[in-house]
PDB file of C-alpha atoms and ligand atoms in Angstrom:
ATOM      1  CA  MET A  29     -54.753-109.360  54.808  1.00 89.00           C
ATOM      2  CA  LEU A  30     -55.358-105.629  55.219  1.00 95.00           C
ATOM      3  CA  ASN A  31     -57.224-103.596  52.652  1.00 97.00           C
ATOM      4  CA  PHE A  32     -56.799 -99.882  52.031  1.00 98.00           C
ATOM      5  CA  LEU A  33     -58.704 -97.463  49.819  1.00 98.00           C
ATOM      6  CA  ILE A  34     -56.758 -94.461  48.578  1.00 98.00           C
ATOM      7  CA  PHE A  35     -59.281 -91.794  47.910  1.00 97.00           C
ATOM      8  CA  GLY A  36     -59.487 -88.210  46.680  1.00 97.00           C
ATOM      9  CA  PRO A  37     -60.477 -86.051  43.715  1.00 97.00           C
ATOM     10  CA  PRO A  38     -58.826 -86.369  40.283  1.00 96.00           C
ATOM     11  CA  GLY A  39     -55.266 -85.117  40.565  1.00 96.00           C
ATOM     12  CA  SER A  40     -55.068 -85.551  44.332  1.00 98.00           C
ATOM     13  CA  GLY A  41     -52.087 -87.911  44.055  1.00 97.00           C
ATOM     14  CA  LYS A  42     -53.779 -91.302  44.394  1.00 97.00           C
ATOM     15  CA  GLY A  43     -51.841 -92.941  41.584  1.00 96.00           C
ATOM     16  CA  THR A  44     -48.575 -91.212  42.510  1.00 96.00           C
ATOM     17  CA  GLN A  45     -48.712 -92.324  46.144  1.00 98.00           C
ATOM     18  CA  SER A  46     -50.181 -95.792  45.518  1.00 98.00           C
ATOM     19  CA  VAL A  47     -47.168 -97.008  43.581  1.00 98.00           C
ATOM     20  CA  ARG A  48     -44.863 -96.031  46.454  1.00 98.00           C
ATOM     21  CA  LEU A  49     -47.102 -97.397  49.221  1.00 98.00           C
ATOM     22  CA  ALA A  50     -47.643-100.709  47.438  1.00 97.00           C
ATOM     23  CA  GLU A  51     -43.907-101.201  47.119  1.00 97.00           C
ATOM     24  CA  LYS A  52     -43.096-100.237  50.705  1.00 97.00           C
ATOM     25  CA  PHE A  53     -45.817-102.347  52.344  1.00 96.00           C
ATOM     26  CA  ASN A  54     -46.035-105.261  49.859  1.00 95.00           C
ATOM     27  CA  LEU A  55     -49.605-104.365  48.940  1.00 96.00           C
ATOM     28  CA  THR A  56     -51.240-105.320  45.649  1.00 97.00           C
ATOM     29  CA  HIS A  57     -52.050-102.053  43.865  1.00 97.00           C
ATOM     30  CA  LEU A  58     -55.339-102.163  41.964  1.00 98.00           C
ATOM     31  CA  SER A  59     -56.091 -99.047  39.904  1.00 98.00           C
ATOM     32  CA  THR A  60     -59.262 -99.165  37.839  1.00 98.00           C
ATOM     33  CA  GLY A  61     -58.044 -96.132  35.849  1.00 96.00           C
ATOM     34  CA  ASP A  62     -54.874 -98.038  34.868  1.00 96.00           C
ATOM     35  CA  MET A  63     -56.908-101.151  34.006  1.00 97.00           C
ATOM     36  CA  LEU A  64     -59.255 -99.146  31.792  1.00 97.00           C
ATOM     37  CA  ARG A  65     -56.384 -97.338  30.056  1.00 95.00           C
ATOM     38  CA  ALA A  66     -54.739-100.754  29.419  1.00 97.00           C
ATOM     39  CA  GLU A  67     -57.973-101.942  27.739  1.00 97.00           C
ATOM     40  CA  ILE A  68     -57.956 -98.816  25.556  1.00 96.00           C
ATOM     41  CA  ALA A  69     -54.264 -99.230  24.662  1.00 95.00           C
ATOM     42  CA  ALA A  70     -54.851-102.893  23.739  1.00 97.00           C
ATOM     43  CA  GLY A  71     -57.737-101.866  21.478  1.00 97.00           C
ATOM     44  CA  THR A  72     -60.223-104.311  23.071  1.00 97.00           C
ATOM     45  CA  GLU A  73     -63.980-104.011  22.487  1.00 96.00           C
ATOM     46  CA  LEU A  74     -64.405-102.955  26.118  1.00 96.00           C
ATOM     47  CA  GLY A  75     -61.648-100.346  25.750  1.00 97.00           C
ATOM     48  CA  LYS A  76     -63.308 -98.886  22.655  1.00 96.00           C
ATOM     49  CA  LYS A  77     -66.632 -98.514  24.496  1.00 96.00           C
ATOM     50  CA  MET A  78     -65.064 -97.027  27.636  1.00 96.00           C
ATOM     51  CA  SER A  79     -62.735 -94.535  25.963  1.00 95.00           C
ATOM     52  CA  ALA A  80     -65.552 -92.177  24.893  1.00 94.00           C
ATOM     53  CA  ILE A  81     -66.959 -92.126  28.437  1.00 96.00           C
ATOM     54  CA  MET A  82     -63.557 -91.450  29.999  1.00 96.00           C
ATOM     55  CA  ALA A  83     -62.681 -88.729  27.474  1.00 93.00           C
ATOM     56  CA  LYS A  84     -65.770 -86.797  28.665  1.00 94.00           C
ATOM     57  CA  GLY A  85     -64.734 -87.193  32.302  1.00 95.00           C
ATOM     58  CA  GLU A  86     -67.731 -89.381  33.156  1.00 97.00           C
ATOM     59  CA  LEU A  87     -67.619 -92.612  35.159  1.00 98.00           C
ATOM     60  CA  VAL A  88     -67.760 -95.948  33.351  1.00 98.00           C
ATOM     61  CA  PRO A  89     -70.620 -98.272  34.429  1.00 98.00           C
ATOM     62  CA  ASP A  90     -70.294 -99.775  37.915  1.00 98.00           C
ATOM     63  CA  GLU A  91     -70.559-103.382  36.684  1.00 97.00           C
ATOM     64  CA  VAL A  92     -67.527-102.949  34.393  1.00 97.00           C
ATOM     65  CA  VAL A  93     -65.135-101.945  37.175  1.00 98.00           C
ATOM     66  CA  ILE A  94     -66.670-104.296  39.771  1.00 97.00           C
ATOM     67  CA  GLU A  95     -66.024-107.249  37.457  1.00 96.00           C
ATOM     68  CA  MET A  96     -62.426-106.119  36.816  1.00 96.00           C
ATOM     69  CA  ILE A  97     -61.711-105.832  40.531  1.00 96.00           C
ATOM     70  CA  ALA A  98     -63.283-109.197  41.416  1.00 94.00           C
ATOM     71  CA  ALA A  99     -61.045-110.945  38.879  1.00 92.00           C
ATOM     72  CA  ARG A 100     -57.910-109.251  40.284  1.00 94.00           C
ATOM     73  CA  ILE A 101     -58.743-110.057  43.924  1.00 93.00           C
ATOM     74  CA  ASP A 102     -59.091-113.735  43.120  1.00 90.00           C
ATOM     75  CA  GLY A 103     -55.890-113.745  41.083  1.00 83.00           C
ATOM     76  CA  ALA A 104     -53.639-112.141  43.747  1.00 80.00           C
ATOM     77  CA  ARG A 105     -51.041-114.212  45.634  1.00 78.00           C
ATOM     78  CA  ASP A 106     -48.333-113.491  48.249  1.00 83.00           C
ATOM     79  CA  THR A 107     -49.611-110.096  49.273  1.00 89.00           C
ATOM     80  CA  ALA A 108     -50.063-108.270  52.582  1.00 91.00           C
ATOM     81  CA  GLY A 109     -53.337-106.865  51.259  1.00 95.00           C
ATOM     82  CA  PHE A 110     -54.856-104.664  48.587  1.00 97.00           C
ATOM     83  CA  LEU A 111     -54.536-100.966  47.893  1.00 98.00           C
ATOM     84  CA  PHE A 112     -57.571 -99.891  45.878  1.00 98.00           C
ATOM     85  CA  ASP A 113     -56.813 -96.751  43.839  1.00 98.00           C
ATOM     86  CA  GLY A 114     -59.656 -94.924  42.086  1.00 97.00           C
ATOM     87  CA  PHE A 115     -62.063 -97.660  43.130  1.00 98.00           C
ATOM     88  CA  PRO A 116     -64.703 -97.449  44.516  1.00 98.00           C
ATOM     89  CA  ARG A 117     -66.028 -94.277  42.896  1.00 98.00           C
ATOM     90  CA  THR A 118     -69.729 -94.659  43.747  1.00 98.00           C
ATOM     91  CA  VAL A 119     -71.601 -95.863  46.821  1.00 97.00           C
ATOM     92  CA  ALA A 120     -72.808 -98.869  44.762  1.00 97.00           C
ATOM     93  CA  GLN A 121     -69.168 -99.801  44.008  1.00 98.00           C
ATOM     94  CA  THR A 122     -68.329 -99.450  47.714  1.00 97.00           C
ATOM     95  CA  GLU A 123     -71.144-101.780  48.717  1.00 97.00           C
ATOM     96  CA  ALA A 124     -70.062-104.274  46.054  1.00 97.00           C
ATOM     97  CA  LEU A 125     -66.446-104.135  47.275  1.00 97.00           C
ATOM     98  CA  GLU A 126     -67.459-104.623  50.889  1.00 96.00           C
ATOM     99  CA  LYS A 127     -69.570-107.646  49.914  1.00 97.00           C
ATOM    100  CA  MET A 128     -66.773-109.086  47.759  1.00 95.00           C
ATOM    101  CA  LEU A 129     -64.271-108.772  50.613  1.00 95.00           C
ATOM    102  CA  ASN A 130     -66.672-110.065  53.283  1.00 95.00           C
ATOM    103  CA  GLU A 131     -67.387-113.159  51.175  1.00 94.00           C
ATOM    104  CA  ARG A 132     -63.645-113.848  51.193  1.00 92.00           C
ATOM    105  CA  GLY A 133     -63.240-113.284  54.953  1.00 93.00           C
ATOM    106  CA  MET A 134     -61.844-109.730  54.566  1.00 94.00           C
ATOM    107  CA  LYS A 135     -63.016-106.149  55.019  1.00 95.00           C
ATOM    108  CA  ILE A 136     -62.071-102.570  54.127  1.00 97.00           C
ATOM    109  CA  ASP A 137     -59.624-101.671  56.910  1.00 97.00           C
ATOM    110  CA  SER A 138     -58.869 -98.038  56.092  1.00 97.00           C
ATOM    111  CA  MET A 139     -59.900 -95.259  53.761  1.00 98.00           C
ATOM    112  CA  LEU A 140     -57.011 -92.843  53.201  1.00 98.00           C
ATOM    113  CA  VAL A 141     -58.466 -89.584  51.912  1.00 98.00           C
ATOM    114  CA  LEU A 142     -56.174 -87.049  50.214  1.00 98.00           C
ATOM    115  CA  ASP A 143     -57.416 -83.532  50.766  1.00 98.00           C
ATOM    116  CA  VAL A 144     -56.362 -81.095  47.993  1.00 98.00           C
ATOM    117  CA  ASP A 145     -57.943 -77.750  47.073  1.00 97.00           C
ATOM    118  CA  HIS A 146     -59.595 -77.159  43.698  1.00 96.00           C
ATOM    119  CA  ASP A 147     -56.980 -74.821  42.182  1.00 96.00           C
ATOM    120  CA  GLU A 148     -54.110 -77.165  43.023  1.00 97.00           C
ATOM    121  CA  LEU A 149     -55.991 -80.096  41.380  1.00 97.00           C
ATOM    122  CA  VAL A 150     -56.501 -78.175  38.158  1.00 95.00           C
ATOM    123  CA  LYS A 151     -52.877 -77.013  38.131  1.00 95.00           C
ATOM    124  CA  ARG A 152     -51.564 -80.593  38.528  1.00 95.00           C
ATOM    125  CA  LEU A 153     -53.823 -82.049  35.836  1.00 94.00           C
ATOM    126  CA  ILE A 154     -52.949 -79.356  33.309  1.00 92.00           C
ATOM    127  CA  LEU A 155     -49.274 -80.025  33.990  1.00 92.00           C
ATOM    128  CA  ARG A 156     -49.815 -83.778  33.591  1.00 91.00           C
ATOM    129  CA  ALA A 157     -51.519 -83.169  30.223  1.00 90.00           C
ATOM    130  CA  GLU A 158     -48.296 -81.564  29.030  1.00 89.00           C
ATOM    131  CA  LEU A 159     -46.125 -84.396  30.365  1.00 88.00           C
ATOM    132  CA  SER A 160     -48.158 -87.543  29.666  1.00 80.00           C
ATOM    133  CA  GLY A 161     -50.720 -86.368  27.118  1.00 77.00           C
ATOM    134  CA  ARG A 162     -53.637 -88.116  28.810  1.00 82.00           C
ATOM    135  CA  ALA A 163     -56.781 -87.361  26.784  1.00 80.00           C
ATOM    136  CA  ASP A 164     -58.916 -86.536  29.843  1.00 87.00           C
ATOM    137  CA  ASP A 165     -56.378 -83.976  31.130  1.00 89.00           C
ATOM    138  CA  ARG A 166     -56.188 -81.908  27.941  1.00 88.00           C
ATOM    139  CA  ASP A 167     -59.471 -80.006  28.121  1.00 90.00           C
ATOM    140  CA  PRO A 168     -60.105 -77.727  31.136  1.00 92.00           C
ATOM    141  CA  ALA A 169     -63.885 -78.307  30.762  1.00 94.00           C
ATOM    142  CA  VAL A 170     -63.331 -82.078  31.096  1.00 93.00           C
ATOM    143  CA  ILE A 171     -61.163 -81.530  34.181  1.00 94.00           C
ATOM    144  CA  GLU A 172     -63.942 -79.444  35.765  1.00 95.00           C
ATOM    145  CA  ASN A 173     -66.476 -82.145  34.883  1.00 96.00           C
ATOM    146  CA  ARG A 174     -64.327 -84.838  36.525  1.00 96.00           C
ATOM    147  CA  ILE A 175     -64.128 -82.751  39.697  1.00 96.00           C
ATOM    148  CA  ASP A 176     -67.922 -82.159  39.609  1.00 97.00           C
ATOM    149  CA  VAL A 177     -68.555 -85.891  39.097  1.00 97.00           C
ATOM    150  CA  TYR A 178     -66.263 -86.607  42.046  1.00 97.00           C
ATOM    151  CA  ARG A 179     -68.192 -84.204  44.298  1.00 97.00           C
ATOM    152  CA  ALA A 180     -71.605 -85.564  43.217  1.00 98.00           C
ATOM    153  CA  LYS A 181     -71.013 -89.313  42.930  1.00 98.00           C
ATOM    154  CA  THR A 182     -67.775 -90.220  44.709  1.00 97.00           C
ATOM    155  CA  GLU A 183     -67.554 -87.943  47.748  1.00 96.00           C
ATOM    156  CA  PRO A 184     -70.687 -89.508  49.356  1.00 97.00           C
ATOM    157  CA  ILE A 185     -68.533 -92.615  49.961  1.00 97.00           C
ATOM    158  CA  ILE A 186     -66.821 -90.632  52.734  1.00 96.00           C
ATOM    159  CA  ASP A 187     -70.009 -90.773  54.844  1.00 96.00           C
ATOM    160  CA  PHE A 188     -70.262 -94.524  54.261  1.00 94.00           C
ATOM    161  CA  CYS A 189     -66.683 -94.968  55.514  1.00 94.00           C
ATOM    162  CA  ARG A 190     -67.154 -92.574  58.440  1.00 96.00           C
ATOM    163  CA  GLN A 191     -70.040 -94.743  59.618  1.00 95.00           C
ATOM    164  CA  ARG A 192     -67.707 -97.744  59.575  1.00 94.00           C
ATOM    165  CA  GLY A 193     -64.998 -95.865  61.494  1.00 96.00           C
ATOM    166  CA  ILE A 194     -62.358 -96.298  58.791  1.00 97.00           C
ATOM    167  CA  TYR A 195     -62.072 -92.696  57.522  1.00 97.00           C
ATOM    168  CA  GLN A 196     -58.479 -91.367  57.713  1.00 97.00           C
ATOM    169  CA  PRO A 197     -57.989 -87.897  56.170  1.00 97.00           C
ATOM    170  CA  VAL A 198     -54.535 -86.758  55.003  1.00 98.00           C
ATOM    171  CA  ASN A 199     -53.326 -83.338  53.913  1.00 98.00           C
ATOM    172  CA  GLY A 200     -52.578 -83.940  50.199  1.00 98.00           C
ATOM    173  CA  VAL A 201     -50.758 -80.637  49.628  1.00 98.00           C
ATOM    174  CA  GLY A 202     -46.975 -80.507  49.910  1.00 97.00           C
ATOM    175  CA  SER A 203     -44.101 -82.433  48.398  1.00 98.00           C
ATOM    176  CA  ILE A 204     -44.721 -85.973  47.129  1.00 98.00           C
ATOM    177  CA  GLU A 205     -42.217 -87.224  49.734  1.00 98.00           C
ATOM    178  CA  ASP A 206     -43.931 -85.427  52.652  1.00 98.00           C
ATOM    179  CA  ILE A 207     -47.338 -86.756  51.665  1.00 98.00           C
ATOM    180  CA  PHE A 208     -45.851 -90.246  51.322  1.00 98.00           C
ATOM    181  CA  GLU A 209     -44.542 -89.944  54.905  1.00 98.00           C
ATOM    182  CA  ARG A 210     -47.993 -88.894  56.159  1.00 98.00           C
ATOM    183  CA  LEU A 211     -49.652 -91.838  54.412  1.00 98.00           C
ATOM    184  CA  SER A 212     -46.941 -94.285  55.485  1.00 98.00           C
ATOM    185  CA  ARG A 213     -47.492 -93.388  59.131  1.00 97.00           C
ATOM    186  CA  LEU A 214     -51.187 -94.237  58.805  1.00 97.00           C
ATOM    187  CA  VAL A 215     -50.549 -97.503  56.945  1.00 97.00           C
ATOM    188  CA  SER A 216     -47.877 -98.478  59.508  1.00 96.00           C
ATOM    189  CA  GLY A 217     -50.492 -98.005  62.213  1.00 95.00           C
ATOM    190  CA  HIS A 218     -52.359-100.949  60.686  1.00 95.00           C
ATOM    191  CA  ILE A 219     -49.542-103.130  59.400  1.00 85.00           C
ATOM    192  CA  GLY A 220     -46.875-102.347  62.029  1.00 69.00           C
TER     193      GLY A 220
HETATM  194  P1  B4P B 302     -57.932 -92.378  37.304  1.00 90.14           P
HETATM  195  O1  B4P B 302     -56.868 -93.064  36.598  1.00 90.14           O
HETATM  196  O2  B4P B 302     -58.284 -92.898  38.671  1.00 90.14           O
HETATM  197  O3  B4P B 302     -57.546 -90.853  37.267  1.00 90.14           O
HETATM  198  P2  B4P B 302     -57.472 -89.622  38.225  1.00 90.14           P
HETATM  199  O4  B4P B 302     -58.439 -89.717  39.359  1.00 90.14           O
HETATM  200  O5  B4P B 302     -57.592 -88.461  37.330  1.00 90.14           O
HETATM  201  O6  B4P B 302     -55.979 -89.692  38.665  1.00 90.14           O
HETATM  202  P3  B4P B 302     -55.168 -89.656  39.994  1.00 90.14           P
HETATM  203  O7  B4P B 302     -55.908 -88.917  41.068  1.00 90.14           O
HETATM  204  O8  B4P B 302     -54.712 -91.048  40.305  1.00 90.14           O
HETATM  205  O9  B4P B 302     -53.900 -88.840  39.529  1.00 90.14           O
HETATM  206  P4  B4P B 302     -52.673 -88.480  40.446  1.00 90.14           P
HETATM  207  O10 B4P B 302     -53.314 -87.759  41.544  1.00 90.14           O
HETATM  208  O11 B4P B 302     -51.789 -89.594  40.749  1.00 90.14           O
HETATM  209  O12 B4P B 302     -59.292 -92.391  36.447  1.00 90.14           O
HETATM  210  C1  B4P B 302     -59.406 -91.954  35.120  1.00 90.14           C
HETATM  211  C2  B4P B 302     -60.827 -92.153  34.579  1.00 90.14           C
HETATM  212  O13 B4P B 302     -61.142 -93.577  34.532  1.00 90.14           O
HETATM  213  C3  B4P B 302     -61.975 -91.570  35.409  1.00 90.14           C
HETATM  214  O14 B4P B 302     -62.181 -90.211  35.131  1.00 90.14           O
HETATM  215  C4  B4P B 302     -63.164 -92.475  34.961  1.00 90.14           C
HETATM  216  O15 B4P B 302     -63.670 -92.085  33.719  1.00 90.14           O
HETATM  217  C5  B4P B 302     -62.520 -93.831  34.806  1.00 90.14           C
HETATM  218  N1  B4P B 302     -62.599 -94.653  36.030  1.00 90.14           N
HETATM  219  C6  B4P B 302     -61.536 -95.077  36.779  1.00 90.14           C
HETATM  220  N2  B4P B 302     -61.953 -95.809  37.831  1.00 90.14           N
HETATM  221  C7  B4P B 302     -63.320 -95.830  37.762  1.00 90.14           C
HETATM  222  C8  B4P B 302     -64.333 -96.395  38.603  1.00 90.14           C
HETATM  223  N3  B4P B 302     -64.034 -97.060  39.708  1.00 90.14           N
HETATM  224  N4  B4P B 302     -65.636 -96.226  38.243  1.00 90.14           N
HETATM  225  C9  B4P B 302     -65.959 -95.574  37.130  1.00 90.14           C
HETATM  226  N5  B4P B 302     -65.053 -94.993  36.298  1.00 90.14           N
HETATM  227  C10 B4P B 302     -63.738 -95.111  36.619  1.00 90.14           C
HETATM  228  O16 B4P B 302     -51.783 -87.531  39.588  1.00 90.14           O
HETATM  229  C11 B4P B 302     -52.142 -86.255  39.154  1.00 90.14           C
HETATM  230  C12 B4P B 302     -50.913 -85.440  38.774  1.00 90.14           C
HETATM  231  O17 B4P B 302     -50.487 -84.712  39.933  1.00 90.14           O
HETATM  232  C13 B4P B 302     -49.697 -86.257  38.341  1.00 90.14           C
HETATM  233  O18 B4P B 302     -49.138 -85.644  37.208  1.00 90.14           O
HETATM  234  C14 B4P B 302     -48.735 -86.200  39.514  1.00 90.14           C
HETATM  235  O19 B4P B 302     -47.385 -86.201  39.122  1.00 90.14           O
HETATM  236  C15 B4P B 302     -49.086 -84.874  40.151  1.00 90.14           C
HETATM  237  N6  B4P B 302     -48.873 -84.888  41.598  1.00 90.14           N
HETATM  238  C16 B4P B 302     -49.183 -85.889  42.452  1.00 90.14           C
HETATM  239  N7  B4P B 302     -48.869 -85.541  43.720  1.00 90.14           N
HETATM  240  C17 B4P B 302     -48.345 -84.275  43.655  1.00 90.14           C
HETATM  241  C18 B4P B 302     -47.841 -83.357  44.644  1.00 90.14           C
HETATM  242  N8  B4P B 302     -47.788 -83.662  45.933  1.00 90.14           N
HETATM  243  N9  B4P B 302     -47.429 -82.143  44.216  1.00 90.14           N
HETATM  244  C19 B4P B 302     -47.466 -81.823  42.908  1.00 90.14           C
HETATM  245  N10 B4P B 302     -47.919 -82.647  41.932  1.00 90.14           N
HETATM  246  C20 B4P B 302     -48.361 -83.856  42.305  1.00 90.14           C
END
């Protein structure tokens, strides 16, 4: 099994590209953002607690997402590997993921990093707010906070992955199809 992280700031196209990559390469797509939004939509106790944190653009506690991911890894069958989308978001989550995979005879094989400039991120998220009405896209101050949180808490993961030789940057600006081609070439380099 091969395991990929798709990585980048909010609005960089992680979710958009993950769905396509998972389908093309028979990867199991695990998005912690989607899992958390499903908890909120189902009105669970966990969802109620997490929704206030997400609406402010802050990260939910590490242990919450680590537990969600562990359950999904053990439940997956008939897959070429995992595509982790929006997880990990802190160095502690990265270390937990590495440990989880190592214990199951796997590793993180590649970190695909979408590079998108600040103004383009804001433009995309404001547009998404109009189309999907996501609570955390509606307020420009929350968008800026999410980008700040990414720079402070999530971006340091890049150094961790560089040290392991798995860092693969991708230009995340252009058409969705062109970016998909760029990512597909990198994934093909691992899967063949
Ligand atoms: P996520 O669901 O991961 O949200 P995101 O980072 O904002 O979205 P993403 O980056 O996937 O959006 P995409 O580019 O696809 O997380 C939401 C919240 O959940 C977090 O803020 C946090 O509170 C919490 N959370 C999730 N995981 C967590 C974790 N591990 N630890 C702690 N907290 C966690 O799409 C953006 C828009 O751009 C779309 O409308 C798309 O259509 C558009 N777009 C994409 N590519 C484009 C292109 N090439 N050109 C033009 N538009 C494009």
